[in-house]
Each structure stands twice: as structure tokens, then as C-alpha cells.
CSV table of C-alpha atoms in Angstrom, one decimal:
chain,number,residue,atom,x,y,z
J,802,MET,CA,56.9,41.7,-75.6
J,803,ALA,CA,59.9,40.1,-73.7
J,804,ARG,CA,61.5,36.7,-73.1
J,805,ILE,CA,61.8,36.3,-69.4
J,806,LEU,CA,62.5,33.4,-67.4
J,807,VAL,CA,61.6,33.5,-63.8
J,808,ALA,CA,63.9,31.1,-61.4
J,809,GLU,CA,61.8,30.7,-57.9
J,810,ASP,CA,61.8,27.9,-55.7
J,811,GLU,CA,58.6,28.6,-54.1
J,812,PRO,CA,55.6,27.6,-56.3
J,813,SER,CA,53.2,30.1,-55.5
J,814,VAL,CA,55.2,32.8,-55.9
J,815,ARG,CA,56.6,31.2,-59.2
J,816,SER,CA,53.1,30.9,-60.4
J,817,PHE,CA,52.0,34.6,-59.1
J,818,ILE,CA,55.1,36.5,-61.1
J,819,THR,CA,54.6,33.9,-63.9
J,820,ARG,CA,51.1,35.3,-64.4
J,821,ALA,CA,51.6,38.8,-63.9
J,822,LEU,CA,54.1,38.7,-66.4
J,823,GLN,CA,52.3,37.2,-69.0
J,824,GLY,CA,49.3,39.4,-68.4
J,825,ALA,CA,51.7,42.4,-68.9
J,826,GLY,CA,52.3,40.6,-72.5
J,827,HIS,CA,55.0,38.8,-72.0
J,828,GLU,CA,56.5,35.5,-73.2
J,829,VAL,CA,57.6,34.0,-69.5
J,830,GLY,CA,59.0,30.3,-68.7
J,831,SER,CA,60.1,29.6,-65.1
J,832,VAL,CA,61.8,27.3,-63.0
J,833,GLY,CA,62.4,25.6,-59.4
J,834,ASP,CA,66.3,26.3,-59.3
J,835,GLY,CA,69.3,27.6,-60.6
J,836,SER,CA,70.8,24.5,-62.2
J,837,GLU,CA,67.2,24.1,-64.3
J,838,ALA,CA,67.4,28.0,-65.3
J,839,LEU,CA,71.1,28.0,-66.6
J,840,GLU,CA,69.9,24.8,-68.8
J,841,ALA,CA,66.7,26.8,-69.8
J,842,LEU,CA,69.1,29.5,-70.5
J,843,ALA,CA,71.4,27.8,-72.7
J,844,GLN,CA,68.5,25.5,-74.4
J,845,ALA,CA,67.1,28.8,-75.5
J,846,ARG,CA,69.8,30.2,-76.9
J,847,GLN,CA,71.0,27.1,-78.7
J,848,ALA,CA,67.4,27.1,-80.1
J,849,GLY,CA,68.0,31.1,-81.6
J,850,ARG,CA,65.1,32.5,-79.2
J,851,PRO,CA,67.2,33.5,-76.1
J,852,HIS,CA,65.9,35.2,-73.4
J,853,ASP,CA,65.9,39.0,-72.8
J,854,LEU,CA,65.6,38.8,-69.0
J,855,LEU,CA,66.6,36.8,-66.4
J,856,LEU,CA,64.6,37.1,-62.8
J,857,THR,CA,65.8,35.3,-60.2
J,858,ASP,CA,65.4,34.4,-56.5
J,859,ILE,CA,68.7,34.8,-54.6
J,860,LEU,CA,68.1,32.1,-51.8
J,861,MET,CA,67.0,28.5,-53.9
J,862,PRO,CA,68.1,25.0,-53.5
J,863,VAL,CA,71.0,23.3,-55.7
J,864,MET,CA,72.9,26.9,-57.3
J,865,ASP,CA,71.4,30.2,-55.5
J,866,GLY,CA,70.7,33.5,-57.6
J,867,VAL,CA,74.0,34.8,-57.2
J,868,SER,CA,75.8,32.0,-58.6
J,869,LEU,CA,73.2,31.5,-61.2
J,870,ALA,CA,73.5,35.3,-62.6
J,871,LEU,CA,77.5,34.9,-62.7
J,872,LEU,CA,77.1,32.0,-64.6
J,873,ALA,CA,74.4,33.5,-67.1
J,874,ALA,CA,76.2,36.7,-67.5
J,875,ARG,CA,78.9,34.7,-68.3
J,876,ASP,CA,77.5,32.8,-70.8
J,877,ALA,CA,74.9,35.7,-72.2
J,878,PRO,CA,76.6,39.0,-71.6
J,879,SER,CA,73.7,40.9,-72.9
J,880,LEU,CA,71.0,39.0,-70.7
J,881,ARG,CA,69.5,41.4,-68.1
J,882,ILE,CA,69.2,40.0,-64.6
J,883,MET,CA,67.1,41.0,-61.6
J,884,LEU,CA,67.6,39.5,-58.5
J,885,MET,CA,64.6,39.2,-55.5
J,886,THR,CA,64.6,38.4,-52.0
J,887,GLY,CA,62.5,38.2,-49.2
J,888,TYR,CA,65.6,38.7,-46.9
J,889,SER,CA,67.1,42.0,-46.5
J,890,ASP,CA,70.4,40.7,-45.5
J,891,GLN,CA,70.4,39.0,-48.9
J,892,ARG,CA,71.0,41.9,-50.7
J,893,GLU,CA,74.6,42.4,-49.4
J,894,ARG,CA,75.4,39.0,-51.7
J,895,ALA,CA,74.9,40.9,-54.4
J,896,HIS,CA,77.1,43.9,-53.5
J,897,GLY,CA,80.0,44.2,-56.2
J,898,LEU,CA,77.8,42.7,-59.0
J,899,ASP,CA,76.6,45.8,-60.3
J,900,ALA,CA,77.9,45.1,-63.9
J,901,ILE,CA,75.6,42.0,-64.5
J,902,ILE,CA,72.9,42.7,-61.9
J,903,HIS,CA,70.3,45.2,-63.0
J,904,ASP,CA,67.9,45.7,-60.0
J,905,ILE,CA,67.0,43.9,-56.7
J,906,LEU,CA,63.3,43.6,-56.2
J,907,LEU,CA,62.6,42.9,-52.4
J,908,LYS,CA,59.9,40.4,-51.7
J,909,PRO,CA,57.2,41.0,-50.7
J,910,PHE,CA,56.6,43.4,-53.8
J,911,THR,CA,52.7,44.5,-55.7
J,912,LEU,CA,51.7,43.2,-58.9
J,913,ASP,CA,52.5,47.0,-60.0
J,914,GLU,CA,55.7,47.0,-58.7
J,915,LEU,CA,57.1,44.0,-60.4
J,916,VAL,CA,55.7,45.2,-64.0
J,917,THR,CA,57.1,48.5,-63.3
J,918,ARG,CA,60.5,47.2,-62.4
J,919,ILE,CA,60.5,44.5,-65.3
J,920,GLN,CA,59.7,47.6,-67.6
J,921,ALA,CA,62.4,49.7,-66.2
J,922,VAL,CA,65.2,46.7,-66.7
J,923,LEU,CA,64.1,46.2,-70.1
J,924,GLU,CA,64.6,49.6,-71.0
J,925,GLY,CA,67.8,50.0,-69.6
J,926,ALA,CA,66.8,52.3,-67.0
């Protein structure tokens, strides 16, 4: 079981992902934007219960997923980070971030694909 934080501004997508990952046995928290995610990550670290993985949408209000990933990796270098997007052109924004981004998941995705890809990232594949 891993501690996962989901940052997704679409409530229905955030709920789907959260339920799917909880069903796979993970402890999952979720927030609606990058700023909230950065705060949740910091609070968890300060409480001695850091997250193992951050799954974040690229396009979000307040702070986007790429900015979030850069700040999260700076603050917690061992955190595994996955991006997701519904826009293939947004993948280009993550170009050059291979050192901190472990995978990019294109929407729409299936429940099986989500769980499989999360597990691969957690296992370091």
C-alpha cells in the first residue's frame, strides 16, 4: 500500500481516480489544484507521513501540474511524480523533466491502465 496524493481540478475525475486507487489498496488524498497539493504534501511531510506518489493533472487553475511537479520534487526529491492530461500537446510541457516525472498518463484511461501504471511507477519500472 502506498500513500498517494491526487491533484485534479475536475471533481468527477478526481473522485474516479481516488476510488480506483483506494480499491487497489492505497491510501489516497485528493485536492483540486496545485497550490492545495503543495500544501498537502508539506503537511504530510511535517507530520512524518510523507506521500509516496503524486498524481497530478497538467492543466489546473492556480498552479498547473508542471509547476507543482517542479516544486514538489525540490521539496521531496524521493517523491514519485506522475502527470496526466487530456491534451496530447500538453505532454510537450513535460519534455526535459525526465529526472522528476516518472510517467505521463493520457486521458481518457481505463481503471486497469491507471492501477497498472501507478503500480509500475511505485515499483520503479
